[in-house]
Short mmCIF file of C-alpha atoms in Angstrom, two decimals:
data_model
loop_
_atom_site.label_atom_id
_atom_site.label_comp_id
_atom_site.label_asym_id
_atom_site.label_seq_id
_atom_site.Cartn_x
_atom_site.Cartn_y
_atom_site.Cartn_z
CA UNK A 4 0.25 -0.53 0.08
CA UNK A 5 0.98 3.48 0.06
CA UNK A 6 3.21 5.14 2.73
CA UNK A 7 2.00 3.57 5.87
CA UNK A 8 1.33 7.07 7.97
CA UNK A 9 -1.66 7.18 5.58
CA UNK A 10 -3.16 4.71 7.04
CA UNK A 11 -4.38 7.20 9.55
CA UNK A 12 -6.75 10.30 7.81
CA UNK A 13 -5.70 12.80 10.71
CA UNK A 14 -2.69 14.17 11.83
CA UNK A 15 -3.55 13.88 16.05
CA UNK A 16 -4.28 10.14 16.94
CA UNK A 17 -5.34 9.17 21.14
CA UNK A 18 -3.07 6.26 21.75
CA UNK A 19 -4.19 3.92 24.60
CA UNK A 20 -2.03 2.04 26.28
CA UNK A 21 -3.54 -0.90 28.38
CA UNK A 22 -1.00 -3.48 29.19
CA UNK A 23 -0.77 -2.42 32.35
CA UNK A 24 -4.01 -2.69 33.13
CA UNK A 25 -5.79 -5.20 35.14
CA UNK A 26 -8.97 -5.18 32.92
CA UNK A 27 -10.26 -9.16 31.33
CA UNK A 28 -10.17 -9.71 27.81
CA UNK A 29 -13.57 -9.73 27.45
CA UNK A 30 -14.32 -5.89 28.92
CA UNK A 31 -10.99 -5.34 26.23
CA UNK A 32 -13.54 -6.37 23.62
CA UNK A 33 -16.11 -4.10 24.63
CA UNK A 34 -12.90 -1.21 24.74
CA UNK A 35 -12.91 -1.28 21.54
CA UNK A 36 -16.66 -1.57 20.44
CA UNK A 37 -16.71 1.50 22.37
CA UNK A 38 -14.01 3.15 20.95
CA UNK A 39 -14.88 2.10 17.31
CA UNK A 40 -19.03 2.59 17.75
CA UNK A 41 -17.47 6.69 18.52
CA UNK A 42 -14.19 6.60 15.82
CA UNK A 43 -16.43 9.09 13.11
CA UNK A 44 -16.75 11.68 16.40
CA UNK A 45 -13.48 10.69 17.61
CA UNK A 46 -9.74 11.17 17.01
CA UNK A 47 -8.29 7.95 14.97
CA UNK A 48 -6.67 5.29 17.74
CA UNK A 49 -4.30 3.05 18.66
CA UNK A 50 -4.87 1.07 22.19
CA UNK A 51 -2.24 -1.58 23.51
CA UNK A 52 -3.52 -4.33 25.29
CA UNK A 53 -2.00 -7.28 26.58
CA UNK A 54 -3.47 -10.24 29.61
CA UNK A 55 -3.02 -12.34 32.33
CA UNK A 56 -3.06 -16.52 30.65
CA UNK A 57 -6.35 -17.05 28.66
CA UNK A 58 -7.01 -18.69 25.05
CA UNK A 59 -9.27 -16.02 23.56
CA UNK A 60 -11.85 -18.26 21.25
CA UNK A 61 -13.66 -17.04 19.10
CA UNK A 62 -17.91 -18.19 18.25
CA UNK A 63 -17.41 -21.71 16.13
CA UNK A 64 -14.81 -23.00 18.11
CA UNK A 65 -17.98 -22.44 20.79
CA UNK A 66 -19.45 -25.76 18.53
CA UNK A 67 -17.05 -28.07 19.24
CA UNK A 68 -18.88 -31.58 19.68
CA UNK A 69 -16.44 -32.25 23.60
CA UNK A 70 -16.00 -28.27 24.13
CA UNK A 71 -16.58 -28.55 27.50
CA UNK A 72 -13.85 -31.52 27.84
CA UNK A 73 -11.87 -28.88 25.37
CA UNK A 74 -12.04 -27.05 28.31
CA UNK A 75 -11.64 -28.36 31.01
CA UNK A 76 -8.37 -29.84 29.78
CA UNK A 77 -7.41 -25.78 29.14
CA UNK A 78 -8.19 -24.91 32.50
CA UNK A 79 -6.12 -27.68 33.89
CA UNK A 80 -3.55 -26.20 31.70
CA UNK A 81 -3.79 -22.50 33.60
CA UNK A 82 -5.90 -21.23 31.03
CA UNK A 83 -9.25 -19.13 31.65
CA UNK A 84 -11.16 -18.72 28.01
CA UNK A 85 -13.43 -15.88 26.80
CA UNK A 86 -15.46 -15.79 23.65
CA UNK A 87 -14.56 -12.86 21.55
CA UNK A 88 -16.23 -10.81 19.35
CA UNK A 89 -14.54 -10.59 16.49
CA UNK A 90 -13.27 -13.41 12.94
CA UNK A 91 -11.17 -16.03 13.81
CA UNK A 92 -10.90 -19.48 16.16
CA UNK A 93 -8.66 -19.67 19.49
CA UNK A 94 -5.69 -18.06 19.77
CA UNK A 95 -3.95 -18.02 23.39
CA UNK A 96 -3.29 -14.32 25.11
CA UNK A 97 -0.21 -14.12 27.30
CA UNK A 98 1.99 -11.95 29.54
CA UNK A 99 4.29 -12.33 25.80
CA UNK A 100 1.53 -11.49 23.66
CA UNK A 101 0.93 -8.13 22.51
CA UNK A 102 -2.76 -7.22 21.02
CA UNK A 103 -2.78 -4.08 19.10
CA UNK A 104 -6.14 -1.94 17.32
CA UNK A 105 -6.09 0.27 15.03
CA UNK A 106 -9.31 2.33 15.99
CA UNK A 107 -10.47 3.45 12.35
CA UNK A 108 -13.13 5.78 11.14
CA UNK A 109 -14.54 5.77 7.34
CA UNK A 110 -15.30 1.25 7.50
CA UNK A 111 -17.89 2.10 4.79
CA UNK A 112 -15.23 2.49 2.19
CA UNK A 113 -12.46 0.57 3.78
CA UNK A 114 -12.34 -3.15 1.63
CA UNK A 115 -11.24 -6.16 3.82
CA UNK A 116 -8.33 -6.40 2.25
CA UNK A 117 -7.83 -3.30 2.77
CA UNK A 118 -8.20 -2.87 6.55
CA UNK A 119 -5.49 -5.96 6.63
CA UNK A 120 -3.06 -4.16 4.58
CA UNK A 121 -3.52 -1.55 7.04
CA UNK A 122 -1.98 -3.30 10.12
CA UNK A 123 0.96 -5.29 7.72
CA UNK A 124 2.01 -1.81 6.26
CA UNK A 125 1.80 -0.89 9.54
CA UNK A 126 3.61 -4.19 11.87
CA UNK A 127 6.03 -3.76 8.42
CA UNK A 128 7.61 0.02 9.99
CA UNK A 129 7.27 -0.96 13.67
CA UNK A 130 9.26 -3.64 13.40
CA UNK A 131 12.16 -2.57 10.32
CA UNK A 132 14.74 -1.44 12.50
CA UNK A 133 14.76 -5.86 13.54
CA UNK A 134 13.57 -7.00 10.15
CA UNK A 135 12.66 -6.49 6.90
CA UNK A 136 11.83 -10.39 6.12
CA UNK A 137 7.77 -10.27 7.22
CA UNK A 138 5.53 -12.06 4.38
CA UNK A 139 1.36 -11.96 4.78
CA UNK A 140 0.11 -15.12 3.60
CA UNK A 141 -1.99 -18.16 5.10
CA UNK A 142 0.24 -20.50 7.32
CA UNK A 143 -1.15 -24.10 7.05
CA UNK A 144 -0.89 -25.69 10.41
CA UNK A 145 -0.68 -22.78 12.22
CA UNK A 146 -3.79 -21.65 14.88
CA UNK A 147 -6.78 -18.98 13.59
CA UNK A 148 -4.95 -19.38 10.35
CA UNK A 149 -5.49 -16.45 7.75
CA UNK A 150 -4.52 -15.03 4.83
CA UNK A 151 -3.05 -12.35 6.39
CA UNK A 152 -0.54 -14.51 9.18
CA UNK A 153 2.03 -12.62 10.15
CA UNK A 154 5.58 -14.72 10.00
CA UNK A 155 9.23 -14.83 9.39
CA UNK A 156 11.11 -17.89 7.52
CA UNK A 157 7.97 -18.94 7.16
CA UNK A 158 6.63 -19.23 10.44
CA UNK A 159 4.12 -17.51 11.89
CA UNK A 160 4.13 -14.87 14.91
CA UNK A 161 1.26 -12.70 14.18
CA UNK A 162 -2.45 -13.14 12.92
CA UNK A 163 -4.69 -10.27 12.21
CA UNK A 164 -8.62 -9.42 12.69
CA UNK A 165 -11.10 -7.08 12.65
CA UNK A 166 -14.52 -5.69 13.95
CA UNK A 167 -17.04 -2.72 12.73
CA UNK A 168 -19.73 -1.48 14.27
CA UNK A 169 -22.06 1.24 12.37
CA UNK A 170 -18.36 3.39 10.26
CA UNK A 171 -16.08 2.70 12.61
CA UNK A 172 -13.20 0.04 11.88
CA UNK A 173 -10.76 -1.69 14.10
CA UNK A 174 -7.95 -3.90 12.64
CA UNK A 175 -6.70 -6.17 15.99
CA UNK A 176 -4.02 -8.06 15.69
CA UNK A 177 -2.00 -10.19 18.42
CA UNK A 178 2.73 -10.22 18.20
CA UNK A 179 3.61 -13.61 20.11
CA UNK A 180 6.36 -11.35 20.90
CA UNK A 181 8.30 -13.91 23.68
CA UNK A 182 8.97 -17.06 23.84
CA UNK A 183 7.54 -20.32 24.02
CA UNK A 184 5.53 -19.93 20.83
CA UNK A 185 5.87 -23.12 20.42
CA UNK A 186 3.59 -24.19 22.97
CA UNK A 187 1.39 -22.03 23.05
CA UNK A 188 0.29 -23.89 20.07
CA UNK A 189 0.38 -27.99 21.52
CA UNK A 190 -2.04 -26.41 23.71
CA UNK A 191 -4.41 -25.35 21.02
CA UNK A 192 -3.03 -28.40 19.68
CA UNK A 193 -3.91 -30.14 22.33
CA UNK A 194 -7.62 -27.90 22.68
CA UNK A 195 -8.63 -29.22 19.20
CA UNK A 196 -7.57 -32.45 19.44
CA UNK A 197 -10.00 -32.77 22.42
CA UNK A 198 -12.51 -30.91 21.41
CA UNK A 199 -12.95 -32.46 17.23
CA UNK A 200 -11.97 -35.69 18.22
CA UNK A 201 -12.38 -37.78 15.19
CA UNK A 202 -16.11 -36.31 14.81
CA UNK A 203 -17.06 -34.65 11.54
CA UNK A 204 -17.79 -31.15 11.85
CA UNK A 205 -19.63 -28.45 9.94
CA UNK A 206 -16.57 -25.67 11.03
CA UNK A 207 -13.47 -26.61 9.98
CA UNK A 208 -10.62 -26.78 12.33
CA UNK A 209 -6.68 -26.44 12.17
CA UNK A 210 -4.52 -29.14 12.45
CA UNK A 211 -2.23 -27.88 14.09
CA UNK A 212 1.61 -27.68 13.60
CA UNK A 213 3.44 -26.40 16.27
CA UNK A 214 6.40 -25.72 14.76
CA UNK A 215 5.00 -23.71 12.02
CA UNK A 216 4.90 -21.31 14.76
CA UNK A 217 7.37 -18.91 16.94
CA UNK A 218 8.09 -15.83 18.74
CA UNK A 219 9.43 -12.63 17.51
CA UNK A 220 12.07 -12.83 19.41
CA UNK A 221 13.20 -16.01 18.68
CA UNK A 222 12.45 -15.39 14.58
CA UNK A 223 15.42 -12.61 14.86
CA UNK A 224 17.40 -13.77 17.81
CA UNK A 225 17.02 -10.54 20.09
CA UNK A 226 14.77 -10.32 22.85
CA UNK A 227 11.49 -8.07 22.56
CA UNK A 228 9.54 -7.76 25.44
CA UNK A 229 6.27 -5.98 25.69
CA UNK A 230 7.21 -3.16 27.53
CA UNK A 231 9.94 -3.14 24.57
CA UNK A 232 7.52 -2.61 21.86
CA UNK A 233 4.80 -0.37 23.68
CA UNK A 234 8.51 2.42 23.53
CA UNK A 235 8.79 1.66 20.60
CA UNK A 236 5.53 1.88 19.16
CA UNK A 237 5.27 5.42 20.87
CA UNK A 238 8.28 7.04 19.03
CA UNK A 239 7.70 5.70 15.48
CA UNK A 240 3.38 7.27 15.96
CA UNK A 241 4.99 10.29 17.94
CA UNK A 242 7.52 10.63 14.75
CA UNK A 243 4.73 11.08 12.23
CA UNK A 244 1.64 12.63 14.46
CA UNK A 245 0.87 14.11 18.22
CA UNK A 246 -0.21 11.44 20.47
CA UNK A 247 -3.14 12.11 22.98
CA UNK A 248 -3.12 9.72 25.86
CA UNK A 249 -6.16 10.15 27.48
CA UNK A 250 -8.91 7.39 28.84
CA UNK A 251 -12.53 7.20 27.12
CA UNK A 252 -14.64 9.62 27.40
CA UNK A 253 -17.64 10.11 29.15
CA UNK A 254 -20.11 8.73 25.88
CA UNK A 255 -17.31 5.83 25.81
CA UNK A 256 -17.85 5.08 29.17
CA UNK A 257 -21.83 4.80 28.85
CA UNK A 258 -21.38 3.03 25.35
CA UNK A 259 -18.85 0.64 27.28
CA UNK A 260 -21.28 -0.55 29.72
CA UNK A 261 -23.53 -1.99 27.57
CA UNK A 262 -20.84 -3.72 25.55
CA UNK A 263 -19.27 -4.78 28.52
CA UNK A 264 -22.49 -6.23 29.77
CA UNK A 265 -23.46 -8.33 26.02
CA UNK A 266 -19.79 -9.64 26.34
CA UNK A 267 -20.76 -11.13 29.67
CA UNK A 268 -24.34 -12.62 27.89
CA UNK A 269 -23.06 -14.11 25.21
CA UNK A 270 -19.88 -15.40 27.70
CA UNK A 271 -22.33 -17.10 29.66
CA UNK A 272 -24.52 -18.21 26.72
CA UNK A 273 -21.07 -19.96 25.44
CA UNK A 274 -19.58 -20.81 28.45
CA UNK A 275 -21.66 -22.08 30.79
CA UNK A 276 -18.65 -22.53 33.68
CA UNK A 277 -16.09 -21.45 32.57
CA UNK A 278 -16.68 -17.88 32.50
#
């Protein structure tokens, strides 16, 4: 695409860093929704977040024939679960995984592919000090595979999804920064093996091969943790934009209450006692 800075239509960006917050994953998705819903009357927003060990499920994952057994396995392995409101399948969140949301207006004039391309361009610029070898294609054997998986030498370290509300758009990415990413992949591999067994299913679930995935730190041969990446992102953005670090407005807070309840209701219905 064009110069990466054209992703953002304004010279001023909101920058929300929730990486040190104790909010839960369902609240993170609700926050994004409140920002998307009001983005036409706000500024383009970059939001960062991470969580303690969680497996974030897609809606299709809740249709696994042996879901209860699979959720029990995750619980015993020390992972809580939540069902997100954006596309995709199961992914792992923990202290070494940074999630980034680019929240933008004009969703109705931005195609699905254009939304993905915006994030790809941003991440390539973000990681330029370490690598210029990032490729975007589906990494078969990875968890939550998609056409815009980000990989180096064929090993996936990041996945992208989108969420659209009214005329707002959130392009969300997880960046697996620190090892051991193959252990994360093994966790999801076992989750599907238990949840599906050999049954025929309506949805196609990935046959996860852990060797197809790796952490960014391992791939570039240098340790990059979440705090390091947050600093890099702030530096990059502040070179080109005026950053406003603030909290949600009163209107966004009011919408957040509604969106949180929707997430709670969805998860209680889908996960029952596991939520």
